[in-house]
Amino acid sequence: MSRIDAAPITQDVIVVGGGFAGVATAQRLARKGVRVLLIDKNNYHQFQPLLYQVATAQIGTSEVARPLRAIFRRHRHVRVVIDTVTAIDPVAKTVTLADGTVCRAAVLVLAMGSEANFFGIEGARDHSYPLYSLRDAVRLGARMVADLDDADSPTGMKRSLDLIVIGGGPTGVELAGAVAENVHTAIAAAYSADFARNIGVRLLDMGTSVLRPFSEKSQSYAHRQLHEMGVELHLGVQVTQVRPDGVTLGDGTDVPGNVVVWAGGLKAPQLIADSGLPQGKGGRVDVDPDLTVPGFEGVYVLGDCANITDRKGRPLPQLGSVALQSGKWAARNILADLAGRPRTPFRYLDKGIMAMIGRGAAVAEIGPRRLQVQGPLAFVSWLGVHAALLSGVWQRLGATVSWAVSYLTPARPQVILGHVDDF
């Protein structure tokens, strides 16, 4: 009998996605003896906020990726399945795997994260590098290293690394700042100062400022720091085309570049649309205050594939802290479901927002009242918060050592192997 004809795999709860929300849900349920089937296409949990540092060789893949089975090795009630989900039936609360296996549960939790939203811009999907997965980060890093090696040829510079980052949010600002910092430190030390001066970093955004979720004070600080680091800013003009040799702006300007990074927006995975669940902004599911989907009893949607609001009905951002807290809260409501108790509305504890710009330069707006900090203090706060959020002890230790080497010396502790074609 083939697996597609076999009886469905049945558990109390199925969690699709091993990110912040999915892992938090599964961990809390397992502690209460609930049987959980956790499904993800990757065998690791990734720490997405630090992917740009993997791409720029400041930390390694082992610091941002932790095996899912290692996370749950002490949770006997969690079964981890590494496979691709090809279909979701929110009415029957089943998911179908790539080999046809059907999995069914009393409660279905969808926490598959997000993917790049190219907004239909010509050439963006084919000619830009997104930065939303570990594979994306390794691929981007390999491409940048390959271009640097090609430029440093025995016959002279064949081509320089001209990096274009599309998107002035935290991901775009942090990547542009990290590459600009590498130009002045690691690249200048490994190659030469003259070689480094031929490298360009450009940050593009259709808005008139970077870090739009932040205050004007933080935006001004980030703008000034990026300018001092040599990042060329193109703001207030939309990208209309992405080509292998650069981009075209809405005013007709051509901006040259041989590596284009897409940090311009996110949307829910196509699997959400294919499931028949109602979609809102960004293709995400508008969930009720208790994190369930209206009209679909026993179905929760969390993290970056959900539109979650606070107690006043204001949309919450797609942040790791929102995903983590929503996962824990969903587990609380699922336990209530299984016990026949009423659910409670999600209450998000706003701890603030922060962004790294470069060595000793960061912005932090702490707490719901947004206490504003810039410079070295924000830089140290950023390091501490992100170290604490990493999944395991070895990940925290490894990241701390890598940061110490990276920020105290011009060296880069990690090596990016392979050529872009290998990925």
Short mmCIF file of N, CA and C in Angstrom, two decimals, residues 121-235:
data_model
loop_
_atom_site.label_atom_id
_atom_site.label_comp_id
_atom_site.label_asym_id
_atom_site.label_seq_id
_atom_site.Cartn_x
_atom_site.Cartn_y
_atom_site.Cartn_z
N ILE A 121 7.36 44.03 -10.00
CA ILE A 121 8.39 44.85 -10.64
C ILE A 121 9.18 43.99 -11.63
N GLU A 122 9.31 44.48 -12.83
CA GLU A 122 9.96 43.74 -13.91
C GLU A 122 11.40 43.37 -13.54
N GLY A 123 11.71 42.09 -13.65
CA GLY A 123 13.06 41.60 -13.44
C GLY A 123 13.45 41.39 -11.99
N ALA A 124 12.61 41.82 -11.04
CA ALA A 124 13.01 41.73 -9.63
C ALA A 124 13.19 40.29 -9.18
N ARG A 125 12.29 39.42 -9.56
CA ARG A 125 12.39 38.02 -9.14
C ARG A 125 13.61 37.33 -9.77
N ASP A 126 13.91 37.65 -11.02
CA ASP A 126 14.97 36.96 -11.74
C ASP A 126 16.37 37.50 -11.47
N HIS A 127 16.47 38.80 -11.15
CA HIS A 127 17.79 39.42 -11.10
C HIS A 127 18.17 40.02 -9.75
N SER A 128 17.39 39.75 -8.71
CA SER A 128 17.76 40.25 -7.39
C SER A 128 17.88 39.10 -6.40
N TYR A 129 18.58 39.38 -5.31
CA TYR A 129 18.80 38.40 -4.26
C TYR A 129 17.95 38.76 -3.05
N PRO A 130 16.93 37.96 -2.73
CA PRO A 130 16.19 38.21 -1.48
C PRO A 130 17.05 37.80 -0.29
N LEU A 131 16.65 38.21 0.89
CA LEU A 131 17.43 37.89 2.09
C LEU A 131 16.47 37.50 3.22
N TYR A 132 15.76 36.40 3.00
CA TYR A 132 14.76 35.97 3.97
C TYR A 132 14.94 34.53 4.41
N SER A 133 16.01 33.88 4.00
CA SER A 133 16.28 32.51 4.43
C SER A 133 17.79 32.31 4.53
N LEU A 134 18.18 31.24 5.21
CA LEU A 134 19.60 30.94 5.35
C LEU A 134 20.22 30.67 3.98
N ARG A 135 19.49 29.99 3.12
CA ARG A 135 19.98 29.74 1.76
C ARG A 135 20.20 31.06 1.02
N ASP A 136 19.27 32.01 1.20
CA ASP A 136 19.43 33.34 0.59
C ASP A 136 20.73 33.99 1.05
N ALA A 137 20.99 33.93 2.36
CA ALA A 137 22.17 34.59 2.92
C ALA A 137 23.47 33.99 2.40
N VAL A 138 23.53 32.65 2.35
CA VAL A 138 24.74 31.98 1.85
C VAL A 138 24.93 32.29 0.37
N ARG A 139 23.86 32.28 -0.38
CA ARG A 139 23.93 32.54 -1.82
C ARG A 139 24.40 33.97 -2.08
N LEU A 140 23.86 34.93 -1.34
CA LEU A 140 24.27 36.32 -1.51
C LEU A 140 25.73 36.50 -1.13
N GLY A 141 26.13 35.92 0.00
CA GLY A 141 27.53 36.04 0.41
C GLY A 141 28.48 35.45 -0.61
N ALA A 142 28.11 34.28 -1.16
CA ALA A 142 28.96 33.66 -2.17
C ALA A 142 29.07 34.53 -3.41
N ARG A 143 27.98 35.18 -3.80
CA ARG A 143 28.01 36.03 -4.99
C ARG A 143 28.93 37.23 -4.76
N MET A 144 28.83 37.86 -3.59
CA MET A 144 29.68 39.03 -3.32
C MET A 144 31.15 38.65 -3.27
N VAL A 145 31.47 37.53 -2.63
CA VAL A 145 32.86 37.08 -2.57
C VAL A 145 33.37 36.73 -3.96
N ALA A 146 32.54 36.08 -4.77
CA ALA A 146 32.95 35.73 -6.14
C ALA A 146 33.26 36.97 -6.95
N ASP A 147 32.45 38.02 -6.80
CA ASP A 147 32.71 39.25 -7.55
C ASP A 147 33.98 39.93 -7.08
N LEU A 148 34.25 39.89 -5.79
CA LEU A 148 35.49 40.48 -5.28
C LEU A 148 36.70 39.72 -5.81
N ASP A 149 36.61 38.39 -5.83
CA ASP A 149 37.73 37.59 -6.34
C ASP A 149 37.94 37.80 -7.84
N ASP A 150 36.83 37.93 -8.57
CA ASP A 150 36.95 38.19 -10.01
C ASP A 150 37.58 39.55 -10.27
N ALA A 151 37.23 40.52 -9.43
CA ALA A 151 37.77 41.87 -9.61
C ALA A 151 39.27 41.92 -9.34
N ASP A 152 39.72 41.10 -8.39
CA ASP A 152 41.14 41.10 -8.02
C ASP A 152 41.90 40.09 -8.89
N SER A 153 41.85 40.30 -10.20
CA SER A 153 42.49 39.37 -11.13
C SER A 153 43.93 39.79 -11.41
N PRO A 154 44.77 38.87 -11.89
CA PRO A 154 46.17 39.22 -12.18
C PRO A 154 46.32 40.31 -13.23
N THR A 155 45.33 40.45 -14.10
CA THR A 155 45.43 41.45 -15.17
C THR A 155 44.80 42.79 -14.79
N GLY A 156 44.43 42.91 -13.53
CA GLY A 156 43.78 44.16 -13.10
C GLY A 156 42.31 43.94 -12.85
N MET A 157 41.67 44.96 -12.35
CA MET A 157 40.27 44.83 -11.96
C MET A 157 39.37 44.61 -13.17
N LYS A 158 38.70 43.46 -13.22
CA LYS A 158 37.77 43.17 -14.29
C LYS A 158 36.44 43.87 -14.05
N ARG A 159 35.96 43.81 -12.84
CA ARG A 159 34.72 44.46 -12.46
C ARG A 159 34.76 44.69 -10.96
N SER A 160 34.07 45.70 -10.51
CA SER A 160 34.03 45.99 -9.08
C SER A 160 32.73 45.44 -8.50
N LEU A 161 32.65 45.40 -7.19
CA LEU A 161 31.42 45.03 -6.51
C LEU A 161 30.59 46.30 -6.31
N ASP A 162 29.53 46.44 -7.08
CA ASP A 162 28.60 47.55 -6.92
C ASP A 162 27.30 46.96 -6.40
N LEU A 163 27.05 47.16 -5.12
CA LEU A 163 25.90 46.57 -4.46
C LEU A 163 24.75 47.56 -4.41
N ILE A 164 23.57 47.11 -4.82
CA ILE A 164 22.34 47.88 -4.70
C ILE A 164 21.42 47.15 -3.74
N VAL A 165 20.98 47.83 -2.70
CA VAL A 165 20.02 47.27 -1.76
C VAL A 165 18.69 48.00 -1.94
N ILE A 166 17.65 47.27 -2.27
CA ILE A 166 16.33 47.86 -2.47
C ILE A 166 15.51 47.63 -1.20
N GLY A 167 15.17 48.72 -0.53
CA GLY A 167 14.40 48.62 0.71
C GLY A 167 15.13 49.28 1.85
N GLY A 168 14.52 50.33 2.43
CA GLY A 168 15.17 51.07 3.50
C GLY A 168 14.69 50.72 4.89
N GLY A 169 14.10 49.52 5.04
CA GLY A 169 13.72 49.06 6.37
C GLY A 169 14.92 48.51 7.12
N PRO A 170 14.70 47.89 8.28
CA PRO A 170 15.83 47.37 9.07
C PRO A 170 16.72 46.40 8.29
N THR A 171 16.15 45.49 7.52
CA THR A 171 16.98 44.53 6.77
C THR A 171 17.88 45.25 5.78
N GLY A 172 17.32 46.18 5.01
CA GLY A 172 18.12 46.90 4.02
C GLY A 172 19.18 47.77 4.64
N VAL A 173 18.82 48.49 5.71
CA VAL A 173 19.78 49.37 6.38
C VAL A 173 20.90 48.55 7.01
N GLU A 174 20.56 47.46 7.67
CA GLU A 174 21.59 46.65 8.33
C GLU A 174 22.53 46.01 7.32
N LEU A 175 21.99 45.53 6.21
CA LEU A 175 22.86 44.93 5.20
C LEU A 175 23.76 45.98 4.56
N ALA A 176 23.19 47.12 4.15
CA ALA A 176 24.00 48.17 3.53
C ALA A 176 25.10 48.64 4.47
N GLY A 177 24.76 48.81 5.75
CA GLY A 177 25.76 49.23 6.72
C GLY A 177 26.85 48.20 6.92
N ALA A 178 26.46 46.91 6.96
CA ALA A 178 27.45 45.85 7.17
C ALA A 178 28.41 45.75 5.99
N VAL A 179 27.89 45.85 4.76
CA VAL A 179 28.77 45.78 3.59
C VAL A 179 29.69 47.00 3.55
N ALA A 180 29.14 48.19 3.83
CA ALA A 180 29.97 49.40 3.85
C ALA A 180 31.06 49.30 4.90
N GLU A 181 30.72 48.72 6.04
CA GLU A 181 31.74 48.53 7.09
C GLU A 181 32.82 47.57 6.62
N ASN A 182 32.40 46.48 5.95
CA ASN A 182 33.38 45.53 5.42
C ASN A 182 34.32 46.19 4.41
N VAL A 183 33.78 47.12 3.61
CA VAL A 183 34.61 47.82 2.62
C VAL A 183 35.76 48.54 3.30
N HIS A 184 35.47 49.20 4.41
CA HIS A 184 36.49 50.01 5.10
C HIS A 184 37.40 49.19 6.01
N THR A 185 36.99 47.97 6.34
CA THR A 185 37.78 47.17 7.28
C THR A 185 38.29 45.90 6.63
N ALA A 186 37.43 44.89 6.55
CA ALA A 186 37.88 43.57 6.09
C ALA A 186 38.37 43.57 4.66
N ILE A 187 37.64 44.23 3.75
CA ILE A 187 38.05 44.21 2.33
C ILE A 187 39.31 45.02 2.12
N ALA A 188 39.38 46.19 2.77
CA ALA A 188 40.59 47.01 2.66
C ALA A 188 41.81 46.28 3.20
N ALA A 189 41.62 45.50 4.28
CA ALA A 189 42.74 44.77 4.86
C ALA A 189 43.13 43.55 4.02
N ALA A 190 42.14 42.84 3.47
CA ALA A 190 42.42 41.62 2.72
C ALA A 190 42.94 41.90 1.32
N TYR A 191 42.46 42.97 0.71
CA TYR A 191 42.88 43.32 -0.65
C TYR A 191 43.80 44.54 -0.58
N SER A 192 43.23 45.72 -0.64
CA SER A 192 43.99 46.96 -0.48
C SER A 192 43.01 48.10 -0.36
N ALA A 193 43.49 49.23 0.15
CA ALA A 193 42.63 50.41 0.28
C ALA A 193 42.18 50.91 -1.09
N ASP A 194 43.08 50.85 -2.09
CA ASP A 194 42.71 51.28 -3.44
C ASP A 194 41.61 50.39 -4.01
N PHE A 195 41.74 49.10 -3.78
CA PHE A 195 40.72 48.15 -4.24
C PHE A 195 39.38 48.47 -3.60
N ALA A 196 39.38 48.73 -2.30
CA ALA A 196 38.14 49.00 -1.57
C ALA A 196 37.45 50.26 -2.07
N ARG A 197 38.23 51.23 -2.49
CA ARG A 197 37.63 52.49 -2.94
C ARG A 197 36.83 52.34 -4.23
N ASN A 198 37.01 51.26 -4.95
CA ASN A 198 36.27 51.02 -6.19
C ASN A 198 34.94 50.31 -5.96
N ILE A 199 34.61 50.06 -4.70
CA ILE A 199 33.37 49.34 -4.36
C ILE A 199 32.29 50.36 -3.97
N GLY A 200 31.10 50.17 -4.51
CA GLY A 200 30.00 51.08 -4.21
C GLY A 200 28.85 50.36 -3.52
N VAL A 201 28.22 51.04 -2.57
CA VAL A 201 27.05 50.51 -1.88
C VAL A 201 25.94 51.55 -2.00
N ARG A 202 24.80 51.15 -2.56
CA ARG A 202 23.68 52.08 -2.76
C ARG A 202 22.43 51.50 -2.11
N LEU A 203 21.69 52.36 -1.42
CA LEU A 203 20.45 51.96 -0.76
C LEU A 203 19.30 52.74 -1.39
N LEU A 204 18.29 52.02 -1.89
CA LEU A 204 17.17 52.64 -2.58
C LEU A 204 15.87 52.37 -1.84
N ASP A 205 15.01 53.38 -1.78
CA ASP A 205 13.69 53.18 -1.18
C ASP A 205 12.73 54.22 -1.75
N MET A 206 11.49 53.83 -1.97
CA MET A 206 10.51 54.75 -2.52
C MET A 206 10.04 55.77 -1.50
N GLY A 207 10.30 55.51 -0.21
CA GLY A 207 9.99 56.48 0.82
C GLY A 207 11.04 57.57 0.89
N THR A 208 10.72 58.62 1.63
CA THR A 208 11.65 59.75 1.74
C THR A 208 12.63 59.60 2.89
N SER A 209 12.57 58.49 3.62
CA SER A 209 13.50 58.27 4.73
C SER A 209 13.73 56.77 4.88
N VAL A 210 14.80 56.43 5.58
CA VAL A 210 15.05 55.04 5.93
C VAL A 210 14.43 54.75 7.30
N LEU A 211 14.27 53.48 7.61
CA LEU A 211 13.72 53.04 8.90
C LEU A 211 12.40 53.75 9.22
N ARG A 212 11.44 53.64 8.32
CA ARG A 212 10.18 54.34 8.50
C ARG A 212 9.41 53.98 9.77
N PRO A 213 9.51 52.75 10.31
CA PRO A 213 8.81 52.48 11.57
C PRO A 213 9.38 53.23 12.77
N PHE A 214 10.55 53.82 12.61
CA PHE A 214 11.24 54.49 13.72
C PHE A 214 10.88 55.98 13.74
N SER A 215 11.33 56.66 14.81
CA SER A 215 11.09 58.09 14.97
C SER A 215 11.96 58.88 13.99
N GLU A 216 11.63 60.16 13.81
CA GLU A 216 12.42 61.02 12.92
C GLU A 216 13.85 61.16 13.44
N LYS A 217 14.01 61.16 14.74
CA LYS A 217 15.35 61.27 15.32
C LYS A 217 16.19 60.05 14.94
N SER A 218 15.62 58.87 15.06
CA SER A 218 16.34 57.65 14.70
C SER A 218 16.61 57.60 13.20
N GLN A 219 15.64 58.03 12.40
CA GLN A 219 15.82 58.06 10.95
C GLN A 219 16.97 58.99 10.56
N SER A 220 17.00 60.16 11.17
CA SER A 220 18.06 61.13 10.86
C SER A 220 19.43 60.58 11.25
N TYR A 221 19.49 59.93 12.41
CA TYR A 221 20.76 59.34 12.86
C TYR A 221 21.22 58.26 11.87
N ALA A 222 20.29 57.38 11.47
CA ALA A 222 20.66 56.31 10.54
C ALA A 222 21.10 56.88 9.20
N HIS A 223 20.38 57.90 8.72
CA HIS A 223 20.73 58.54 7.45
C HIS A 223 22.15 59.11 7.52
N ARG A 224 22.45 59.78 8.60
CA ARG A 224 23.76 60.41 8.76
C ARG A 224 24.87 59.36 8.85
N GLN A 225 24.63 58.30 9.61
CA GLN A 225 25.65 57.27 9.76
C GLN A 225 25.91 56.55 8.45
N LEU A 226 24.86 56.24 7.72
CA LEU A 226 25.05 55.57 6.43
C LEU A 226 25.84 56.45 5.47
N HIS A 227 25.52 57.73 5.45
CA HIS A 227 26.24 58.67 4.58
C HIS A 227 27.72 58.71 4.94
N GLU A 228 28.02 58.77 6.23
CA GLU A 228 29.42 58.82 6.68
C GLU A 228 30.16 57.53 6.34
N MET A 229 29.44 56.43 6.27
CA MET A 229 30.07 55.15 5.93
C MET A 229 30.24 54.97 4.43
N GLY A 230 29.73 55.91 3.64
CA GLY A 230 29.90 55.85 2.21
C GLY A 230 28.75 55.22 1.45
N VAL A 231 27.61 55.00 2.12
CA VAL A 231 26.44 54.44 1.45
C VAL A 231 25.73 55.56 0.69
N GLU A 232 25.49 55.34 -0.59
CA GLU A 232 24.80 56.32 -1.43
C GLU A 232 23.29 56.06 -1.35
N LEU A 233 22.53 57.05 -0.93
CA LEU A 233 21.09 56.89 -0.73
C LEU A 233 20.30 57.48 -1.89
N HIS A 234 19.35 56.70 -2.39
CA HIS A 234 18.39 57.16 -3.40
C HIS A 234 17.00 56.99 -2.80
N LEU A 235 16.41 58.06 -2.32
CA LEU A 235 15.14 57.98 -1.61
C LEU A 235 14.05 58.74 -2.37
#
